[in-house]
Each structure stands twice: as structure tokens, then as C-alpha cells.
XYZ file of N, CA and C in Angstrom:
171
model
N 8.127 -7.904 -7.147
C 7.669 -6.539 -7.137
C 7.546 -6.017 -8.560
N 7.038 -4.813 -8.678
C 6.809 -4.212 -9.978
C 8.121 -3.849 -10.661
N 8.083 -3.784 -11.985
C 9.247 -3.373 -12.750
C 9.294 -1.868 -12.949
N 8.248 -1.159 -12.573
C 8.189 0.275 -12.784
C 9.056 1.000 -11.758
N 9.969 1.846 -12.221
C 10.781 2.603 -11.267
C 9.915 3.617 -10.535
N 10.201 3.813 -9.274
C 9.486 4.819 -8.512
C 8.183 4.366 -7.886
N 7.753 3.142 -8.141
C 6.545 2.645 -7.494
C 6.914 2.060 -6.144
N 6.118 2.398 -5.134
C 6.401 1.868 -3.807
C 5.104 1.733 -3.025
N 5.178 0.929 -1.989
C 4.052 0.713 -1.091
C 4.359 1.404 0.227
N 3.410 2.171 0.726
C 3.545 2.768 2.047
C 2.398 2.281 2.914
N 2.669 2.113 4.194
C 1.627 1.693 5.129
C 1.495 2.737 6.231
N 0.251 2.933 6.659
C -0.037 3.904 7.709
C -1.089 3.340 8.634
N -1.022 3.769 9.874
C -2.019 3.370 10.858
C -2.884 4.586 11.173
N -4.194 4.383 11.106
C -5.100 5.473 11.460
C -5.241 5.531 12.971
N -5.190 6.712 13.506
C -5.275 6.891 14.952
C -6.648 6.553 15.503
N -7.701 6.787 14.728
C -9.039 6.600 15.271
C -9.483 5.146 15.336
N -8.890 4.275 14.534
C -9.315 2.870 14.593
C -8.180 1.894 14.907
N -6.933 2.358 14.866
C -5.797 1.503 15.196
C -5.497 0.439 14.158
N -6.142 0.518 12.993
C -5.917 -0.465 11.941
C -4.964 0.105 10.896
N -4.446 -0.781 10.058
C -3.419 -0.423 9.080
C -3.986 -0.377 7.669
N -3.447 0.535 6.869
C -3.865 0.737 5.488
C -2.616 0.873 4.625
N -2.715 0.478 3.347
C -1.587 0.697 2.441
C -2.026 1.568 1.280
N -1.052 2.195 0.658
C -1.267 2.960 -0.561
C -0.070 2.727 -1.465
N -0.320 2.694 -2.756
C 0.752 2.556 -3.743
C 1.014 3.931 -4.336
N 2.279 4.315 -4.340
C 2.684 5.586 -4.924
C 3.415 5.292 -6.226
N 2.976 5.952 -7.296
C 3.600 5.781 -8.607
C 3.667 7.141 -9.289
N 4.802 7.437 -9.883
C 5.018 8.695 -10.591
C 4.675 9.892 -9.710
N 4.985 9.788 -8.427
C 4.755 10.883 -7.504
C 3.324 11.044 -7.032
N 2.420 10.181 -7.485
C 1.018 10.267 -7.076
C 0.670 9.096 -6.177
N 0.101 9.414 -5.021
C -0.315 8.355 -4.102
C -1.726 7.920 -4.450
N -1.902 6.624 -4.554
C -3.217 6.071 -4.817
C -4.059 6.047 -3.555
N -5.248 5.506 -3.663
C -6.140 5.457 -2.501
C -5.614 4.521 -1.426
N -5.997 4.812 -0.196
C -5.641 3.923 0.907
C -6.554 2.708 0.852
N -5.955 1.540 1.054
C -6.686 0.276 0.992
C -6.561 -0.410 2.341
N -7.637 -0.945 2.826
C -7.621 -1.633 4.112
C -9.023 -1.702 4.659
N -9.152 -2.001 5.882
C -8.132 -2.079 6.917
C -7.514 -3.462 7.059
N -6.342 -3.486 7.689
C -5.633 -4.713 8.036
C -5.305 -4.655 9.520
N -5.243 -5.811 10.143
C -4.995 -5.870 11.587
C -3.564 -5.525 11.969
N -2.603 -5.814 11.075
C -1.200 -5.575 11.402
C -0.501 -4.821 10.274
N 0.596 -4.174 10.620
C 1.415 -3.485 9.628
C 1.940 -4.475 8.590
N 2.349 -5.647 9.059
C 2.898 -6.662 8.160
C 1.856 -7.126 7.145
N 0.613 -7.294 7.579
C -0.453 -7.729 6.672
C -0.737 -6.662 5.621
N -0.742 -5.403 6.029
C -0.976 -4.312 5.085
C 0.151 -4.231 4.063
N 1.388 -4.347 4.520
C 2.537 -4.288 3.622
C 2.521 -5.453 2.640
N 2.233 -6.648 3.124
C 2.188 -7.823 2.249
C 1.102 -7.667 1.189
N -0.063 -7.174 1.576
C -1.152 -6.984 0.618
C -0.782 -5.920 -0.412
N -0.150 -4.850 0.036
C 0.271 -3.802 -0.884
C 1.322 -4.284 -1.863
N 2.284 -5.049 -1.374
C 3.321 -5.588 -2.260
C 2.728 -6.578 -3.252
N 1.736 -7.347 -2.822
C 1.064 -8.284 -3.716
C 0.321 -7.524 -4.819
N -0.380 -6.465 -4.453
C -1.084 -5.654 -5.444
C -0.110 -5.029 -6.430
N 1.006 -4.537 -5.928
C 2.015 -3.935 -6.789
C 2.592 -4.973 -7.747
N 2.836 -6.175 -7.248
C 3.381 -7.245 -8.087
C 2.398 -7.647 -9.185
N 1.110 -7.504 -8.912
C 0.080 -7.842 -9.897
C -0.146 -6.714 -10.895
N 0.590 -5.626 -10.735
C 0.493 -4.530 -11.687
C -0.510 -3.462 -11.326
N -1.087 -3.525 -10.145
C -2.011 -2.484 -9.719
C -1.189 -1.312 -9.223
N -1.613 -0.107 -9.551
C -0.867 1.067 -9.108
C -1.808 2.221 -8.848
N -1.204 3.344 -8.496
C -1.972 4.550 -8.156
C -2.782 5.052 -9.326
């Protein structure tokens, strides 16, 4: 995961399509939602991978 304190990945499911999206929050700012993913686990894994690669909000 990232070395930056306060960075985290959140996942949400949209009601209208039933698919999952992730967003990275850094310094209190939420980045754009990325997706869709078929499962919550897939969205979380993709978000954690992006965070580990240094991508942030």
C-alpha cells in the first residue's frame, strides 16, 4: 500500500447498475470513481493496486 498517511480506498455499489466502483481519498479529498467492476472484491483490489502504484485523488 501507499506510504502516504491518510490515503485510503473506498468502494461503493451504484444502485442503478449493481456494479462496483472505487475511489481513492487523500488529504480529505475523494478522487473520481473508477469502474465498473463486477464484485466488491475486484473493485477493492484494483483500488489498492492503484494506490500502491502511487495514484491518488
